PDB file of C-alpha atoms in Angstrom:
ATOM      1  CA  MET A 788    -105.083 -78.994  28.607  1.00  0.00           C
ATOM      2  CA  SER A 789    -102.982 -76.227  29.938  1.00  0.00           C
ATOM      3  CA  LEU A 790     -99.363 -76.297  31.177  1.00  0.00           C
ATOM      4  CA  LYS A 791     -99.530 -72.888  32.905  1.00  0.00           C
ATOM      5  CA  ASN A 792     -99.345 -74.330  36.409  1.00  0.00           C
ATOM      6  CA  GLN A 793     -96.791 -77.149  35.542  1.00  0.00           C
ATOM      7  CA  PRO A 794     -93.175 -76.787  36.581  1.00  0.00           C
ATOM      8  CA  GLN A 795     -90.788 -76.208  33.567  1.00  0.00           C
ATOM      9  CA  ASN A 796     -87.322 -76.969  32.760  1.00  0.00           C
ATOM     10  CA  LEU A 797     -86.663 -79.862  35.146  1.00  0.00           C
ATOM     11  CA  ARG A 798     -83.764 -81.343  33.131  1.00  0.00           C
ATOM     12  CA  ILE A 799     -80.724 -82.556  35.159  1.00  0.00           C
ATOM     13  CA  ASP A 800     -78.173 -80.503  33.176  1.00  0.00           C
ATOM     14  CA  ASP A 801     -75.133 -81.316  35.629  1.00  0.00           C
ATOM     15  CA  HIS A 802     -75.416 -84.780  36.839  1.00  0.00           C
ATOM     16  CA  PRO A 803     -72.855 -85.886  39.706  1.00  0.00           C
ATOM     17  CA  ILE A 804     -72.149 -89.161  37.915  1.00  0.00           C
ATOM     18  CA  LEU A 805     -72.782 -88.574  34.173  1.00  0.00           C
ATOM     19  CA  GLY A 806     -71.356 -85.105  34.137  1.00  0.00           C
ATOM     20  CA  LYS A 807     -72.642 -82.052  32.308  1.00  0.00           C
ATOM     21  CA  ASP A 808     -75.234 -82.423  29.337  1.00  0.00           C
ATOM     22  CA  ASP A 809     -73.508 -80.554  26.488  1.00  0.00           C
ATOM     23  CA  ARG A 810     -76.181 -81.244  24.022  1.00  0.00           C
ATOM     24  CA  GLU A 811     -77.212 -78.004  22.550  1.00  0.00           C
ATOM     25  CA  THR A 812     -79.648 -78.720  19.685  1.00  0.00           C
ATOM     26  CA  TRP A 813     -83.356 -78.363  20.639  1.00  0.00           C
ATOM     27  CA  VAL A 814     -86.317 -79.627  18.578  1.00  0.00           C
ATOM     28  CA  ASN A 815     -90.019 -78.798  18.775  1.00  0.00           C
ATOM     29  CA  ILE A 816     -92.445 -81.632  19.951  1.00  0.00           C
ATOM     30  CA  PHE A 817     -96.139 -81.425  20.292  1.00  0.00           C
ATOM     31  CA  PHE A 818     -97.878 -83.181  23.364  1.00  0.00           C
ATOM     32  CA  ASP A 819    -101.758 -83.329  23.006  1.00  0.00           C
ATOM     33  CA  GLY A 820    -101.638 -80.417  20.718  1.00  0.00           C
ATOM     34  CA  ILE A 821     -99.201 -78.117  22.994  1.00  0.00           C
ATOM     35  CA  LYS A 822     -95.922 -77.095  21.721  1.00  0.00           C
ATOM     36  CA  LEU A 823     -92.834 -78.151  23.713  1.00  0.00           C
ATOM     37  CA  LYS A 824     -89.059 -77.974  23.579  1.00  0.00           C
ATOM     38  CA  ALA A 825     -87.020 -81.029  23.757  1.00  0.00           C
ATOM     39  CA  LYS A 826     -83.273 -81.644  23.471  1.00  0.00           C
ATOM     40  CA  LYS A 827     -82.188 -83.598  20.651  1.00  0.00           C
ATOM     41  CA  GLY A 828     -81.274 -87.143  21.442  1.00  0.00           C
ATOM     42  CA  GLU A 829     -83.450 -87.315  24.746  1.00  0.00           C
ATOM     43  CA  THR A 830     -86.212 -89.941  25.084  1.00  0.00           C
ATOM     44  CA  ILE A 831     -89.874 -88.625  24.706  1.00  0.00           C
ATOM     45  CA  ALA A 832     -90.397 -89.564  28.337  1.00  0.00           C
ATOM     46  CA  ALA A 833     -87.412 -87.513  29.649  1.00  0.00           C
ATOM     47  CA  SER A 834     -88.577 -84.659  27.659  1.00  0.00           C
ATOM     48  CA  LEU A 835     -92.188 -84.711  28.859  1.00  0.00           C
ATOM     49  CA  SER A 836     -90.858 -85.149  32.483  1.00  0.00           C
ATOM     50  CA  ALA A 837     -88.591 -82.223  32.229  1.00  0.00           C
ATOM     51  CA  ASN A 838     -91.849 -80.241  31.124  1.00  0.00           C
ATOM     52  CA  GLY A 839     -93.669 -81.355  34.176  1.00  0.00           C
ATOM     53  CA  ILE A 840     -95.782 -84.115  32.459  1.00  0.00           C
ATOM     54  CA  TYR A 841     -96.129 -87.200  34.199  1.00  0.00           C
ATOM     55  CA  LYS A 842     -99.353 -88.951  32.886  1.00  0.00           C
ATOM     56  CA  PHE A 843     -98.648 -90.646  29.639  1.00  0.00           C
ATOM     57  CA  ARG A 844    -101.671 -93.035  29.428  1.00  0.00           C
ATOM     58  CA  THR A 845    -104.600 -94.260  31.420  1.00  0.00           C
ATOM     59  CA  THR A 846    -105.458 -98.006  31.853  1.00  0.00           C
ATOM     60  CA  SER A 847    -108.414 -99.420  30.029  1.00  0.00           C
ATOM     61  CA  ARG A 848    -110.326-101.040  32.654  1.00  0.00           C
ATOM     62  CA  PHE A 849    -110.042 -98.715  35.554  1.00  0.00           C
ATOM     63  CA  LYS A 850    -108.836 -95.476  33.796  1.00  0.00           C
ATOM     64  CA  LYS A 851    -105.874 -95.212  36.175  1.00  0.00           C
ATOM     65  CA  PRO A 852    -103.082 -92.819  35.255  1.00  0.00           C
ATOM     66  CA  ARG A 853     -99.646 -94.284  34.215  1.00  0.00           C
ATOM     67  CA  GLY A 854     -96.136 -92.729  33.408  1.00  0.00           C
ATOM     68  CA  ILE A 855     -92.468 -93.836  33.698  1.00  0.00           C
ATOM     69  CA  PHE A 856     -92.018 -96.835  35.925  1.00  0.00           C
ATOM     70  CA  CYS A 857     -89.041 -99.071  34.782  1.00  0.00           C
ATOM     71  CA  GLY A 858     -87.436 -96.584  32.342  1.00  0.00           C
ATOM     72  CA  ILE A 859     -85.971 -99.207  30.279  1.00  0.00           C
ATOM     73  CA  GLY A 860     -88.646-100.259  27.858  1.00  0.00           C
ATOM     74  CA  ARG A 861     -89.920-103.471  29.746  1.00  0.00           C
ATOM     75  CA  CYS A 862     -92.994-102.586  31.801  1.00  0.00           C
ATOM     76  CA  THR A 863     -94.948-100.793  28.822  1.00  0.00           C
ATOM     77  CA  ASP A 864     -96.266 -98.134  31.471  1.00  0.00           C
ATOM     78  CA  CYS A 865     -95.066 -95.294  29.461  1.00  0.00           C
ATOM     79  CA  VAL A 866     -96.551 -96.124  26.282  1.00  0.00           C
ATOM     80  CA  MET A 867     -98.107 -93.299  24.202  1.00  0.00           C
ATOM     81  CA  ILE A 868     -99.527 -92.789  20.697  1.00  0.00           C
ATOM     82  CA  VAL A 869     -96.712 -91.245  18.759  1.00  0.00           C
ATOM     83  CA  ASP A 870     -97.279 -89.793  15.274  1.00  0.00           C
ATOM     84  CA  GLY A 871    -100.382 -91.925  15.030  1.00  0.00           C
ATOM     85  CA  ILE A 872     -98.781 -95.320  16.265  1.00  0.00           C
ATOM     86  CA  PRO A 873    -100.121 -96.385  19.527  1.00  0.00           C
ATOM     87  CA  GLY A 874     -98.082 -98.492  22.081  1.00  0.00           C
ATOM     88  CA  VAL A 875     -94.809 -96.524  21.563  1.00  0.00           C
ATOM     89  CA  ARG A 876     -92.517 -97.170  24.694  1.00  0.00           C
ATOM     90  CA  THR A 877     -91.624 -93.484  25.214  1.00  0.00           C
ATOM     91  CA  CYS A 878     -88.793 -94.248  27.688  1.00  0.00           C
ATOM     92  CA  VAL A 879     -86.684 -95.774  24.886  1.00  0.00           C
ATOM     93  CA  THR A 880     -87.743 -93.608  21.859  1.00  0.00           C
ATOM     94  CA  ALA A 881     -85.974 -90.483  20.982  1.00  0.00           C
ATOM     95  CA  VAL A 882     -87.643 -87.336  20.194  1.00  0.00           C
ATOM     96  CA  LYS A 883     -87.671 -85.890  16.654  1.00  0.00           C
ATOM     97  CA  GLU A 884     -88.547 -82.525  15.224  1.00  0.00           C
ATOM     98  CA  GLY A 885     -92.189 -82.026  14.800  1.00  0.00           C
ATOM     99  CA  MET A 886     -93.190 -85.261  16.631  1.00  0.00           C
ATOM    100  CA  LYS A 887     -96.823 -85.539  17.743  1.00  0.00           C
ATOM    101  CA  ILE A 888     -97.265 -87.305  20.895  1.00  0.00           C
ATOM    102  CA  PHE A 889    -100.735 -88.018  22.353  1.00  0.00           C
ATOM    103  CA  THR A 890    -102.014 -89.445  25.701  1.00  0.00           C
ATOM    104  CA  GLN A 891    -103.065 -93.024  25.243  1.00  0.00           C
ATOM    105  CA  VAL A 892    -106.248 -94.464  26.649  1.00  0.00           C
ATOM    106  CA  GLY A 893    -106.109 -98.307  27.147  1.00  0.00           C
ATOM    107  CA  SER A 894    -104.381 -99.806  24.045  1.00  0.00           C
ATOM    108  CA  GLY A 895    -104.884 -96.874  21.977  1.00  0.00           C
ATOM    109  CA  ARG A 896    -105.904 -97.073  18.241  1.00  0.00           C
ATOM    110  CA  TRP A 897    -103.817 -96.474  15.092  1.00  0.00           C
ATOM    111  CA  GLY A 898    -104.212 -92.802  14.004  1.00  0.00           C
ATOM    112  CA  ASP A 899    -105.921 -91.986  17.249  1.00  0.00           C
ATOM    113  CA  GLU A 900    -104.879 -88.457  17.802  1.00  0.00           C
ATOM    114  CA  GLU A 901    -108.054 -86.926  19.351  1.00  0.00           C
ATOM    115  CA  ARG A 902    -108.206 -86.549  23.266  1.00  0.00           C
TER     116      ARG A 902
END
């Protein structure tokens, strides 16, 4: 997968209600093998969206793409395989240095990191 044509740096650095984002520490994460930069403390979903990635998983029956829906960890549309663990709700899970994140197909499988 290539991110060449994807928009980059879509973070909201100055929100009209929340104010300025003054976090300055960055970490490296890997999405389907591609190295991305993420702000320390932001969620996986926020980081992927900021990098122009919106498809987090596909449904098992119809292979339909899913991404962020509720954004509060209730709907599970954003689940992905994170460090070999399937079904991680990425909208409520913070990024960590070196985290390996993979698109999930259906329910995913433990240790499944191949796409």
